[in-house]
Coordinates of C-alpha atoms in Angstrom, one line a residue:
M1 CA -21.8 -39.0 -29.6
N2 CA -20.4 -35.7 -31.0
L3 CA -20.9 -32.1 -29.6
T4 CA -24.2 -31.3 -31.2
T5 CA -25.7 -34.2 -30.0
I6 CA -24.5 -33.4 -26.3
L7 CA -25.3 -29.8 -26.7
S8 CA -28.7 -30.9 -27.8
T9 CA -29.7 -32.6 -24.6
E10 CA -30.8 -31.1 -21.1
A11 CA -27.7 -32.3 -19.2
G12 CA -25.5 -31.0 -22.2
I13 CA -27.0 -27.3 -21.9
T14 CA -26.8 -27.6 -17.9
L15 CA -23.0 -28.4 -18.3
L16 CA -22.3 -25.7 -20.8
G17 CA -24.2 -23.0 -18.6
A18 CA -22.1 -24.3 -15.7
I19 CA -18.8 -24.1 -17.8
M20 CA -19.8 -20.7 -18.7
G21 CA -20.7 -19.5 -15.4
A22 CA -17.4 -20.8 -13.9
I23 CA -15.5 -18.9 -16.5
W24 CA -17.6 -15.6 -15.8
T25 CA -16.9 -16.0 -12.0
L26 CA -13.1 -16.6 -12.6
F27 CA -13.1 -13.5 -14.7
K28 CA -15.0 -11.4 -12.6
G29 CA -13.3 -12.7 -9.5
G30 CA -10.0 -11.9 -10.9
A31 CA -11.2 -8.2 -11.4
C32 CA -12.5 -7.8 -7.9
Y33 CA -9.3 -9.3 -6.3
A34 CA -7.2 -6.7 -8.5
R35 CA -9.7 -3.8 -7.2
L36 CA -9.1 -5.3 -3.6
R37 CA -5.5 -5.4 -3.8
R38 CA -5.4 -1.7 -5.2
R39 CA -7.4 -0.6 -2.5
R40 CA -5.2 -2.3 0.2
Y41 CA -2.2 -0.8 -1.6
L42 CA -3.4 2.7 -1.7
R43 CA -4.5 2.4 2.0
A44 CA -1.0 1.4 3.1
I45 CA 0.3 4.4 1.0
Q46 CA -2.1 6.6 3.0
A47 CA -0.8 5.1 6.1
L48 CA 2.7 6.0 5.3
E49 CA 2.0 9.3 4.4
A50 CA 0.2 9.9 7.4
A51 CA 3.1 8.7 9.5
V52 CA 5.9 10.5 7.7
E53 CA 3.5 13.6 8.0
E54 CA 3.2 13.1 11.7
T55 CA 6.7 12.2 12.3
Y56 CA 8.0 15.3 10.2
R57 CA 5.6 17.9 12.3
A58 CA 6.1 16.5 15.7
Y59 CA 10.0 15.4 15.6
V60 CA 11.7 16.9 12.7
E61 CA 10.2 20.4 13.0
S62 CA 11.0 20.6 16.5
L63 CA 14.7 19.6 15.8
K64 CA 15.0 22.2 13.2
A65 CA 13.6 24.9 15.2
T66 CA 16.2 24.4 17.8
R67 CA 19.2 24.7 15.1
P68 CA 20.6 27.6 13.5
G69 CA 21.1 26.3 10.1
G70 CA 17.9 23.8 10.5
R71 CA 19.8 20.6 9.6
L72 CA 19.5 17.3 11.2
T73 CA 22.3 15.0 11.8
P74 CA 22.6 11.8 10.1
E75 CA 21.6 10.0 13.3
E76 CA 18.7 12.4 13.9
R77 CA 17.6 11.5 10.2
R78 CA 17.9 7.7 10.9
R79 CA 15.8 8.2 14.0
A80 CA 13.0 10.3 12.4
R81 CA 12.9 7.3 9.6
E82 CA 12.6 4.8 12.0
M83 CA 9.8 6.4 13.8
A84 CA 8.0 7.2 10.6
R85 CA 8.2 3.5 9.6
A86 CA 7.0 2.1 13.3
R87 CA 4.2 4.5 13.2
A88 CA 3.0 3.6 9.6
V89 CA 3.0 0.0 10.5
A90 CA 0.8 0.9 13.3
I91 CA -1.7 2.8 11.7
A92 CA -1.9 0.4 8.9
R93 CA -2.3 -2.4 11.5
K94 CA -5.3 -0.6 12.7
E95 CA -6.8 -0.7 9.3
G96 CA -6.3 -4.4 9.1
I97 CA -3.4 -3.8 6.5
D98 CA 0.1 -5.7 6.6
L99 CA 2.2 -2.4 5.6
L100 CA 5.4 -4.3 4.9
R101 CA 3.8 -7.1 2.8
E102 CA 1.7 -4.4 0.7
L103 CA 4.5 -2.0 -0.1
G104 CA 7.4 -4.5 0.5
E105 CA 9.6 -4.2 3.1
D106 CA 12.8 -3.3 1.2
M107 CA 10.4 -0.4 -0.7
I108 CA 9.5 1.4 2.5
S109 CA 12.5 3.5 3.2
V110 CA 12.3 4.6 -0.8
W111 CA 8.7 5.6 0.0
I112 CA 9.7 7.6 3.2
A113 CA 12.6 9.2 1.3
K114 CA 9.9 10.3 -1.4
L115 CA 7.4 11.4 1.0
V116 CA 9.9 13.5 3.0
K117 CA 11.2 15.3 -0.3
R118 CA 7.2 16.0 -1.0
L119 CA 6.9 17.4 2.4
K120 CA 10.1 19.7 2.1
R121 CA 9.1 21.2 -1.1
R122 CA 5.8 22.8 0.6

């Protein structure tokens, strides 16, 4: 039996259709998974942005207003970053997102620093 004989039978055509359907499902499923992953990543970034903005407005600006030079001590900066991180995790958790897994636990401080720089430029 060769391939043309198998494909000329009803069972062969059914098998070929099933194989093609499985390949198509895997292809589209991968694209769908990538879209969902990208959406979770963007929502995690939004949660972090919201937390940094909230911390900056509530904590940092009030501290800066009480200082003549408007500078924070290293301890206050560390505390503000911790507050932003904790708030971001809480916001993301409400959205059903594991922020530390989506953005990478090591990268959270980098993202926070980047967002703080953006806020300072405003």
